[in-house]
Coordinates of C-alpha atoms in Angstrom, one line a residue:
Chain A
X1 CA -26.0 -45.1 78.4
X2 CA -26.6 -42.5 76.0
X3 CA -27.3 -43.3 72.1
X4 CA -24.7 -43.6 69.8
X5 CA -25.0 -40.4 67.2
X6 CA -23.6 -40.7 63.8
X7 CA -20.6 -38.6 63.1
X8 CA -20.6 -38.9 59.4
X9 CA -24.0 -37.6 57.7
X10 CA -24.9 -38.6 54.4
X11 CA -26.6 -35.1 53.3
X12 CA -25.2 -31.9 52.5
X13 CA -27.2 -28.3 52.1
X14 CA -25.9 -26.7 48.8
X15 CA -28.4 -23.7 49.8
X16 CA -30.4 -21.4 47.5
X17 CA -33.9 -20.6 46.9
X18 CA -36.7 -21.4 44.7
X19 CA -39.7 -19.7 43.4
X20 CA -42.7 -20.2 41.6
X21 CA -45.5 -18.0 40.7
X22 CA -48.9 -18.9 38.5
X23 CA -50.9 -16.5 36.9
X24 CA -54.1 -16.8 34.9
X25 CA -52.5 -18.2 31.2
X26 CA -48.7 -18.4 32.4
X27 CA -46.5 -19.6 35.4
X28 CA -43.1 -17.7 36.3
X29 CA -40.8 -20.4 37.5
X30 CA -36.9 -19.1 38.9
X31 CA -33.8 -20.3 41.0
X32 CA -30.7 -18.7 41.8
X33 CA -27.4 -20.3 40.0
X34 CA -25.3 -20.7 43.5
X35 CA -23.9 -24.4 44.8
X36 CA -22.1 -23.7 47.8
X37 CA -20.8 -26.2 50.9
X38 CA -20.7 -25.1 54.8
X39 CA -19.1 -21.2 54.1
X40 CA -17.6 -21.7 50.5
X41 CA -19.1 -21.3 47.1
X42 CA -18.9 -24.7 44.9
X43 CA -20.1 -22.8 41.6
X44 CA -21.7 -19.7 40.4
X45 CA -23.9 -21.4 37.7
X46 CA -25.4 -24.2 38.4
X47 CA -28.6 -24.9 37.0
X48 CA -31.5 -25.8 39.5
X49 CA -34.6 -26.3 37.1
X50 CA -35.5 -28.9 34.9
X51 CA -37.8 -29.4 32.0
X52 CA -39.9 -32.6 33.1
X53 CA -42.8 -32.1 30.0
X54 CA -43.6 -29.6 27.6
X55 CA -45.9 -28.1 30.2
X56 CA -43.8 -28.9 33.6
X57 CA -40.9 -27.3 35.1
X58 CA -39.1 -28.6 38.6
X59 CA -37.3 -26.0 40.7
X60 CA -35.3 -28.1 43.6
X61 CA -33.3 -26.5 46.4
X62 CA -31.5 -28.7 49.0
X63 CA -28.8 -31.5 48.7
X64 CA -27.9 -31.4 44.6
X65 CA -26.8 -34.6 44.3
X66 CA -30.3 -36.3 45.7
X67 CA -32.0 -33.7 43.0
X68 CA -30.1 -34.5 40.4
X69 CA -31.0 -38.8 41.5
X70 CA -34.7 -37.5 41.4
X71 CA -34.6 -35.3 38.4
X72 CA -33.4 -38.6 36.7
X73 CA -36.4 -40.9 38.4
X74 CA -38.6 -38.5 37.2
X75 CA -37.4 -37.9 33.4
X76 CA -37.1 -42.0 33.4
X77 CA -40.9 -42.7 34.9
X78 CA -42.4 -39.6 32.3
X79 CA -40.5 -41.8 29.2
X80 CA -42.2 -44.7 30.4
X81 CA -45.8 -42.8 30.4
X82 CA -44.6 -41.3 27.2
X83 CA -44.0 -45.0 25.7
X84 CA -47.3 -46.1 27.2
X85 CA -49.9 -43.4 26.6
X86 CA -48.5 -41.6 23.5
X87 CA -48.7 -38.4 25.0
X88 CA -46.5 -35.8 27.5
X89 CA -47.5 -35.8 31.2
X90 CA -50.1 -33.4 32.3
X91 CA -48.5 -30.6 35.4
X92 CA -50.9 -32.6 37.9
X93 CA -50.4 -35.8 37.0
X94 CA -46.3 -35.0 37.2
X95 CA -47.5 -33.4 40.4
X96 CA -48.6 -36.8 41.7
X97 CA -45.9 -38.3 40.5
X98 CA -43.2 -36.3 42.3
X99 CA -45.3 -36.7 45.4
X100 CA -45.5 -40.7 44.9
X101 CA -41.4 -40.3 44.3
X102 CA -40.8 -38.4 47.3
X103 CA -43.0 -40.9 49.7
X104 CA -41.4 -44.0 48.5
X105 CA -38.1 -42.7 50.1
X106 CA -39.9 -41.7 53.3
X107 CA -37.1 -43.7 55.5
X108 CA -34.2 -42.2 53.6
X109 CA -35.3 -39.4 52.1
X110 CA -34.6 -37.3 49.1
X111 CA -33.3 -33.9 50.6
X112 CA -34.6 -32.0 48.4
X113 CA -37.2 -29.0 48.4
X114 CA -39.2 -29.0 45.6
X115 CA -41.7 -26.5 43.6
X116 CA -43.0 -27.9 40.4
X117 CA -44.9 -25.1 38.0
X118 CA -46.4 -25.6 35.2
X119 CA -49.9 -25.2 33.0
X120 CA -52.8 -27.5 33.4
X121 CA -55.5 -28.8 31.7
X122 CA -57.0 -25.9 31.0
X123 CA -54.5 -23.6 30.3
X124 CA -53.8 -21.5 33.5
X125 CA -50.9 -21.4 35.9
X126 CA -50.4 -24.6 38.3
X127 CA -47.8 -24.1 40.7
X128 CA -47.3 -27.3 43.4
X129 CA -45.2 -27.4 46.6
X130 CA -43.3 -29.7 48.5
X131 CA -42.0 -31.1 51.2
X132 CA -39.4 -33.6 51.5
X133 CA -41.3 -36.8 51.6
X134 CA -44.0 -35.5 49.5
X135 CA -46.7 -34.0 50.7
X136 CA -47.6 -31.7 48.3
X137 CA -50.7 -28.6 47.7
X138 CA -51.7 -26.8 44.7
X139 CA -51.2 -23.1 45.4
X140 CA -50.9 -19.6 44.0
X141 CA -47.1 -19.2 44.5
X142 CA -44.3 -20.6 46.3
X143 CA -40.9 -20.5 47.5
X144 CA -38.5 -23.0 49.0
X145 CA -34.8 -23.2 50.0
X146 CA -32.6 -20.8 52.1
X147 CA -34.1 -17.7 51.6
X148 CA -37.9 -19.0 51.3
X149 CA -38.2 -17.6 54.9
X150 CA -37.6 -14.0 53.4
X151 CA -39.2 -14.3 50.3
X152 CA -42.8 -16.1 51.6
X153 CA -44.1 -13.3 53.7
X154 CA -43.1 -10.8 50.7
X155 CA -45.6 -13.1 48.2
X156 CA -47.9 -13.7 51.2
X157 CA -48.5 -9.6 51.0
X158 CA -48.9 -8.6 48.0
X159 CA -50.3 -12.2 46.2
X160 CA -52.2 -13.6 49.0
X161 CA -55.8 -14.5 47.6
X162 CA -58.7 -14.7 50.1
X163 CA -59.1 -17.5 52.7
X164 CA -59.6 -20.8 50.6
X165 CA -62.2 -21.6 53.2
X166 CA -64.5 -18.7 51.5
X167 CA -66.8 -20.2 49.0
X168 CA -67.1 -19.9 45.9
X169 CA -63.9 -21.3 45.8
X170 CA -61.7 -18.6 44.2
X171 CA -59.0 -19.6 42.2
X172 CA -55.1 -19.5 43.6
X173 CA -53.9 -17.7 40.4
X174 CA -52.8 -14.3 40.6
X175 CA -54.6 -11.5 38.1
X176 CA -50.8 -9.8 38.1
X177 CA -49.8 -9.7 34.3
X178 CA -46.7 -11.7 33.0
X179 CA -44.1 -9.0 33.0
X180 CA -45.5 -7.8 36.6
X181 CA -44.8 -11.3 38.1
X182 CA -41.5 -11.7 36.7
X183 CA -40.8 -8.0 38.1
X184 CA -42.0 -9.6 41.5
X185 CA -40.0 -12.1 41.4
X186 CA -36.9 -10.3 40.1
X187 CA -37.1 -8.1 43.4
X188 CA -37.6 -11.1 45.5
X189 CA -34.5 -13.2 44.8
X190 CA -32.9 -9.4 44.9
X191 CA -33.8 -8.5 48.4
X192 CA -33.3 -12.3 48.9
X193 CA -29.7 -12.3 48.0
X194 CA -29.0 -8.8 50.3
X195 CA -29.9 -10.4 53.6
X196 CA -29.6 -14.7 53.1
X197 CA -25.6 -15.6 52.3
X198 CA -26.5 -18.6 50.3
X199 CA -28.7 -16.7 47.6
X200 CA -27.1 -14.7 44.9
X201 CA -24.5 -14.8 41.4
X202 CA -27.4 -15.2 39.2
X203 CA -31.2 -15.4 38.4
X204 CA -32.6 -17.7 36.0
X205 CA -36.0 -17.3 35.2
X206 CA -38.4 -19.7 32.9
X207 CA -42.1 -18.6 31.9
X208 CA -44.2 -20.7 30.7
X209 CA -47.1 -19.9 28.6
X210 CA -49.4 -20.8 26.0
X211 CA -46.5 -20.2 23.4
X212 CA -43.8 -21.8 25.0
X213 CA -41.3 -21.6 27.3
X214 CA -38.9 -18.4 27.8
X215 CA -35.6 -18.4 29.4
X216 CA -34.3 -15.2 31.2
X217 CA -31.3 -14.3 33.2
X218 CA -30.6 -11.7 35.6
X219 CA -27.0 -10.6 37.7
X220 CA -27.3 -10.6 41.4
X221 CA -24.7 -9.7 44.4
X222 CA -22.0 -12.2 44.1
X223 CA -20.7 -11.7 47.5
Chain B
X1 CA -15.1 -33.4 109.7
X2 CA -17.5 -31.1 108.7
X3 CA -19.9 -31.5 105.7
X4 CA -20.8 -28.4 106.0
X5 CA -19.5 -26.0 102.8
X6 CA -17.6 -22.6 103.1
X7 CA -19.1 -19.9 101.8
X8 CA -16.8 -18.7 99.1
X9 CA -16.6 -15.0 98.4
X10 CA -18.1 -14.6 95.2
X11 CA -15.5 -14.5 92.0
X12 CA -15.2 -12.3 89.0
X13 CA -15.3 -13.9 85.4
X14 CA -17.9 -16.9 84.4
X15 CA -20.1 -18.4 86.3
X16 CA -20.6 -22.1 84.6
X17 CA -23.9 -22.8 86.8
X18 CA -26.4 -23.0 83.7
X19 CA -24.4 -25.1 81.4
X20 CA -25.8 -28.2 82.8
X21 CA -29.0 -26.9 82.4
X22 CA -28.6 -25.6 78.4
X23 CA -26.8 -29.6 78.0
X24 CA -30.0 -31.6 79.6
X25 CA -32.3 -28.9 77.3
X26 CA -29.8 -29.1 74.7
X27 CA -30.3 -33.1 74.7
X28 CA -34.6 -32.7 74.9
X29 CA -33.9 -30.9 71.3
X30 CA -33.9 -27.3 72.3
X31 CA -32.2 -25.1 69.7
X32 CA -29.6 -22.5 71.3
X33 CA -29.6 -19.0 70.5
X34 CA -27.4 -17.9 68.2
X35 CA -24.8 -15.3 68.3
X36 CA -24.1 -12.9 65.7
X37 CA -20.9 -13.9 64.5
X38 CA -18.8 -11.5 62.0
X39 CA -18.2 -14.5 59.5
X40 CA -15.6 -12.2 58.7
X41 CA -12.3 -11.6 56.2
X42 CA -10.0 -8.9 58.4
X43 CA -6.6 -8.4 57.2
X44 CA -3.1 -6.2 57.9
X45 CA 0.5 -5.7 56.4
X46 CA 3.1 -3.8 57.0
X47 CA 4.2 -1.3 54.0
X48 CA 7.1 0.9 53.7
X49 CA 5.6 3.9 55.9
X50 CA 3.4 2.3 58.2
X51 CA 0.3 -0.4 58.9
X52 CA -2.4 -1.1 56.5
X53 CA -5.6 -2.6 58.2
X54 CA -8.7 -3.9 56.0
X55 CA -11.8 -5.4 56.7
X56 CA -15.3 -6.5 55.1
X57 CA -18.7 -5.4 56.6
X58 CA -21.1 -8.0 56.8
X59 CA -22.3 -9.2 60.4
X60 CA -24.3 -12.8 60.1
X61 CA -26.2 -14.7 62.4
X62 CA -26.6 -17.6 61.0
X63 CA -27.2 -17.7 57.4
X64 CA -29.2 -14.1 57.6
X65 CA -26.7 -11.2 57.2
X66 CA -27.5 -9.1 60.4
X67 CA -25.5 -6.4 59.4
X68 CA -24.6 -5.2 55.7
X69 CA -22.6 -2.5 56.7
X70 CA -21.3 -2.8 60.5
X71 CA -17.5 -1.4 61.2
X72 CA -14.6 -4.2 62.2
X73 CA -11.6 -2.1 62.4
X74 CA -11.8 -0.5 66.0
X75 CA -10.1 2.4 67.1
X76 CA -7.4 1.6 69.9
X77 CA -5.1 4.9 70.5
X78 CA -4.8 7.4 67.8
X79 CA -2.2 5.9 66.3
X80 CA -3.3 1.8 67.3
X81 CA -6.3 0.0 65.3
X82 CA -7.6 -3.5 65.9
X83 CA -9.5 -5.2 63.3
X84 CA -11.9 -8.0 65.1
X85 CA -13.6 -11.2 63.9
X86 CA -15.8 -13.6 66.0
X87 CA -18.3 -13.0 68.0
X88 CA -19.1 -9.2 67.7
X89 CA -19.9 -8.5 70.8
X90 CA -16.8 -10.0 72.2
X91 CA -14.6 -7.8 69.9
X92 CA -16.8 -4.9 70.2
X93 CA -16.2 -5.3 74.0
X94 CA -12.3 -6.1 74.4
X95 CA -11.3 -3.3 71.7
X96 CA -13.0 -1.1 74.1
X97 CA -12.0 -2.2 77.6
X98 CA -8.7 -2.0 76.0
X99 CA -8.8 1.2 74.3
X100 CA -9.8 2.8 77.5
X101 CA -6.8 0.7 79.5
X102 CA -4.8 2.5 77.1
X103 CA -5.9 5.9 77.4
X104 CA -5.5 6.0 81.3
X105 CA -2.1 4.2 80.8
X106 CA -1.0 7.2 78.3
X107 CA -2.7 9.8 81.0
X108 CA -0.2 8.3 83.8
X109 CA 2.7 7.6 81.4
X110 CA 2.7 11.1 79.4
X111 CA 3.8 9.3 76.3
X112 CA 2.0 7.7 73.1
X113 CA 0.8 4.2 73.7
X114 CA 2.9 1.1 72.4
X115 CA 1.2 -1.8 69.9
X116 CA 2.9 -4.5 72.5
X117 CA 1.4 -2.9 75.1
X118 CA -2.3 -3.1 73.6
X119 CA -0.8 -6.8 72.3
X120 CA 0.0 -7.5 76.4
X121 CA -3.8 -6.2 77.9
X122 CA -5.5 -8.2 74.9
X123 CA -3.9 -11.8 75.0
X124 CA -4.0 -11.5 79.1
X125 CA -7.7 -11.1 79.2
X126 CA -8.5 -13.3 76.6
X127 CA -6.2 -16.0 78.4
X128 CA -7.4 -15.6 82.0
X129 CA -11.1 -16.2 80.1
X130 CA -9.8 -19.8 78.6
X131 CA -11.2 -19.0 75.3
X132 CA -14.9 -18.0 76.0
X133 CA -14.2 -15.2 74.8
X134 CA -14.6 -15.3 71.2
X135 CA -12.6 -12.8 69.9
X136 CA -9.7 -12.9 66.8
X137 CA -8.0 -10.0 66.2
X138 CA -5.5 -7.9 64.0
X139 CA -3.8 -5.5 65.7
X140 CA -1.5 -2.9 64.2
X141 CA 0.0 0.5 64.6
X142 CA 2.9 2.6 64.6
X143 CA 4.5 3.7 67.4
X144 CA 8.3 5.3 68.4
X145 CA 10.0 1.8 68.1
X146 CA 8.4 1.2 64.3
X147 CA 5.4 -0.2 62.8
X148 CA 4.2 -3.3 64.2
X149 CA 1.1 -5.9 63.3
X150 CA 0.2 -8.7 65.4
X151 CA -2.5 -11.6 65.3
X152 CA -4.1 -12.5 68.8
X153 CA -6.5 -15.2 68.7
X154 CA -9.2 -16.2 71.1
X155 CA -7.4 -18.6 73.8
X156 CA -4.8 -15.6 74.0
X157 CA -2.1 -16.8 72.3
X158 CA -0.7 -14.1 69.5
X159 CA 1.5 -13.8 66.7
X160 CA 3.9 -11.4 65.1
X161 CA 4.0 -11.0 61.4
X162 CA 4.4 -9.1 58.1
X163 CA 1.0 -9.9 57.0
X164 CA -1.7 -11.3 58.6
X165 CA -5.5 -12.2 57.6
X166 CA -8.0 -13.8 60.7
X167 CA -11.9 -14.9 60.1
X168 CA -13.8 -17.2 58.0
X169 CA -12.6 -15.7 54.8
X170 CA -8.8 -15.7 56.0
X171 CA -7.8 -18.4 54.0
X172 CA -9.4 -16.2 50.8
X173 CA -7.0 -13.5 51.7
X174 CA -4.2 -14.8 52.6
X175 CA -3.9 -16.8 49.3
X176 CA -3.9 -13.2 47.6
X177 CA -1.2 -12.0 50.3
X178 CA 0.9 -15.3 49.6
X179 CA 1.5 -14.5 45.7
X180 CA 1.6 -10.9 45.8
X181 CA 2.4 -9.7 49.3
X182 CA 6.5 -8.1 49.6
X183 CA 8.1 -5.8 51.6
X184 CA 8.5 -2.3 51.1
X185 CA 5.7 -1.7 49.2
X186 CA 4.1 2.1 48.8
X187 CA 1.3 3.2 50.5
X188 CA -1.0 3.0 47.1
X189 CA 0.6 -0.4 46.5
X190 CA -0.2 -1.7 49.9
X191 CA -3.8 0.2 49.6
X192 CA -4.6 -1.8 46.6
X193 CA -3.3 -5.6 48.3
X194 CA -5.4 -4.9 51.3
X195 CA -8.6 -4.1 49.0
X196 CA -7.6 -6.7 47.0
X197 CA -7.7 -9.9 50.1
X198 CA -10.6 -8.1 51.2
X199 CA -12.5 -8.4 48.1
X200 CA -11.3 -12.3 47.7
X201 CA -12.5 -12.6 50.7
X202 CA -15.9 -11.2 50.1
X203 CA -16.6 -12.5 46.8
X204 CA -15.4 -16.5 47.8
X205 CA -16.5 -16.5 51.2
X206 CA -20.1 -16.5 52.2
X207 CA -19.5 -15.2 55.8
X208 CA -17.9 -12.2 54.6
X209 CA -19.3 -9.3 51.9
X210 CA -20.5 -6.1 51.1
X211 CA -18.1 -3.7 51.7
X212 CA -14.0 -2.7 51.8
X213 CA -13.2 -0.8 55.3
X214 CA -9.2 0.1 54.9
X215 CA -6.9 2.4 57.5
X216 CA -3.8 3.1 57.1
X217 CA -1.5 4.1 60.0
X218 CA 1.7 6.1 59.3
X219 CA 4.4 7.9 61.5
X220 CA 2.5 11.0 62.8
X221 CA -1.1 10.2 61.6
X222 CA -3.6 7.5 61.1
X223 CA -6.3 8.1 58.1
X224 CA -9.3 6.2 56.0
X225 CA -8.9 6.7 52.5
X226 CA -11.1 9.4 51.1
X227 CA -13.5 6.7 48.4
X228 CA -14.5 4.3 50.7
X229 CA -14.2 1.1 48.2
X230 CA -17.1 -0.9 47.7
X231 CA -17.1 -4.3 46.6
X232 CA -17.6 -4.3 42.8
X233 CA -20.3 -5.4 40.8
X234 CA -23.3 -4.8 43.4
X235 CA -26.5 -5.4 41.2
X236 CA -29.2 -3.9 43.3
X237 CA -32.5 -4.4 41.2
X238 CA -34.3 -1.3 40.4
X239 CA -37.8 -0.7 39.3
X240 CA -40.3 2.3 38.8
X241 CA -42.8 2.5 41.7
X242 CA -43.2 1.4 45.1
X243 CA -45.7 -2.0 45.6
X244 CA -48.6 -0.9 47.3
X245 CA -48.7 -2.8 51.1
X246 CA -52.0 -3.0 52.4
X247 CA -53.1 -3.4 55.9
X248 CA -55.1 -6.5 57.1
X249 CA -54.8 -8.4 54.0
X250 CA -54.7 -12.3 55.9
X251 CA -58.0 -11.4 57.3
X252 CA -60.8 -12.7 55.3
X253 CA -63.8 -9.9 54.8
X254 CA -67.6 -11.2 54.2
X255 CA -66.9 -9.2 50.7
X256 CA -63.3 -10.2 50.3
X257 CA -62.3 -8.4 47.0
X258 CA -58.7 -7.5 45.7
X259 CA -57.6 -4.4 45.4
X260 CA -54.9 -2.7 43.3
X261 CA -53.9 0.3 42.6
X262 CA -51.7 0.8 39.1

């Protein structure tokens, strides 16, 4: 006797794609604004990033109602570190964090596909991938979500550092200046959004630097 | 009695050997192939003079768009179109059986060809094929007894209406053809309905985009409007320069050092 499948499934894909790019003294973090469900769009502007810590920012593609459950595990845990050790969470420590999240659901797991970006200790772009149950690298750049599969060979040609097996180690960072990387990305999510139906309607855009954090929004196809 | 099995001559149509075979890979986790589907918003009505037909022009496999500018509204007979959603390859492939049906039918009749009879050729093939042939259509054209506009879809079975929308975006259009859709409208009336279902369709529905394709079929002559109309706002992202691609660049060098130019 064959086994019994489920014919209800607990998870939904809303689609869209995330990116993440870290340069030397900034980190270029963006999302497209679509929500949509099987063939029809749910919303044009949806937010997909959140601002964890003053030096942290989570980009989640996937199932939005398990990010939005993990954005609020995560804001809950960093105002209990907040409370405890009188200071905002470090990109690396929130990196561990989300991985430790992520692996504690490993037998029902968050579907959600996660790049967290950010500046670390010293002041340089920290950009962390994911998978969904948390195993997670620091890298140069990133992308997840629908149109990742487009996007990644793009980044892969023109940011790709030298093997990390190479010693010295060389640093993951790209040398490309702030506005070059946001131009990189901009033309990413816009090729993106010709050829994947679940990318487009907007572009949001956060840099973070040394100053702050920057907000920018750009149109895409809406078809 | 005999166990022995008569050799049957072989038959035209299907043969269903494999699909045993794809069900037990099917079952070991083996992911099928998939077709390029035309996701698809295709849509007809009838106006004062004539037909109007209208169609998007994305082709997707999957979630990729395959296509951003393939052509859905298939020439039948000069004065006969058939817009097609499905499986492109099926409506690629009836539209043109058909159309070539037709064109020896009109050598041995001597007269124009009717829309029932490409109506008649297209629901009995796609009947006598059960449905494996994935092919929805909207036929229209004008012919001596008037206009006509028909729906066929895939298991064969078709219907006969004043407007008509088939595809993934169908229900997109139609909604626009239900509140603004009446009869006897004028040819830039009808023009502007038809780019008007199309362009729900593209904008709501993700199988559908890019694109308006319209024809319009009157008495005497079939013709495309001279703009082709393009879905409005396209944003395609320009910038200054071309990014540099360089050859080689995932193989590691003793001296590995990056290079840029500008």
């Amino acid at each position: 006797m064959t086994k019994q499948q489920a014919n209800w499934s607990p998870y939904d894909n809303n689609g869209g794609t995330c990116v993440a790019v870290a340069g030397t003294d900034y980190c270029v973090i963006a999302a497209d604004t679509r929500m949509s469900s099987g063939y029809n769009i749910l919303t044009r502007d949806y937010s997909k990033i959140i601002q964890l810590a003053d030096k942290s920012v989570l980009a989640s593609s996937g199932f939005q109602a398990d990010v939005r459950a993990l954005q609020k595990v995560l804001a809950a845990k960093h105002l209990q570190y907040q409370h405890q050790h009188n200071k905002q969470m470090s990109c690396p420590a929130m990196a561990q964090l989300l991985s430790n999240t992520l692996y504690y659901k490993r037998f029902f797991p968050y579907y959600a596909f996660n790049v967290l970006g950010g500046l670390d200790h010293e002041g340089k772009g920290c950009v962390f991938t994911y998978d969904a149950v948390g195993s997670y690298e620091r890298v140069g750049y990133s992308s997840q979500g629908s149109g990742s599969t487009l996007i990644t060979p793009f980044l892969d040609n023109q940011l790709k550092s030298p093997s990390p097996l190479l010693l010295p180690a060389r640093d993951a960072v790209t040398p490309l200046s702030e506005s070059e990387a946001i131009d990189l990305v901009k033309t990413c999510f816009a090729s993106a959004t010709e050829r994947d139906i679940y990318t487009g309607d907007k572009l949001e855009i956060l840099v973070l630097n040394a100053s702050g954090i920057r907000r920018e929004y750009m149109e895409l196809r809406k078809d | 009695m005999s166990k022995a099995e008569i050799e049957m001559p072989p038959k035209g149509g299907f043969s269903f050997d494999l699909c045993k075979r794809n069900e037990m890979l099917a079952a070991k986790g083996l992911k099928q192939p998939s077709f390029l589907k035309t996701g698809t918003t295709i849509v007809g009505l009838i106006f004062k003079d004539g037909v109007i037909l209208g169609a998007d022009t994305r082709a997707t496999a999957g979630p990729i768009v395959a296509d951003k500018n393939c052509e859905k509204i298939h020439y039948m007979a000069p004065n006969i179109y058939c817009c097609g959603a499905g499986t492109a390859a099926d409506t690629e492939a009836v539209t043109d059986m058909v159309s070539s049906q037709l064109k020896l039918h009109r050598y041995h009749a001597g007269r124009e060809s009717r829309v029932v009879t490409a109506l008649s050729l297209l629901k009995s093939h796609l009947f006598s094929y059960q449905g494996h042939v994935s092919a929805a259509l909207v036929l229209g054209g004008v012919d001596v007894t008037g206009p006509h506009l028909h729906t066929i879809y895939p298991h064969g079975s078709t219907d006969t209406l004043p407007y008509a929308t088939m595809g993934s975006g169908s229900l997109a259009a139609m909604a626009v053809f239900e509140s603004k859709y009446r009869e006897g409208l004028s040819r830039d009336e009808g023009v502007k309905l038809v780019a008007e279902a199309i362009c729900s369709g593209i904008f709501n529905d993700l199988g559908s985009g890019s694109n308006v394709d319209i024809c319009v079929i009157t008495a005497g002559k079939s013709r495309v409007p001279k703009k082709p109309f393009v879905a409005k706002p396209s944003y395609l992202y320009q910038r200054e320069g071309l990014f540099i691609f360089k050859k080689d660049r995932g193989v590691a060098d003793k001296d590995c050092t990056i290079e840029r130019d500008g």
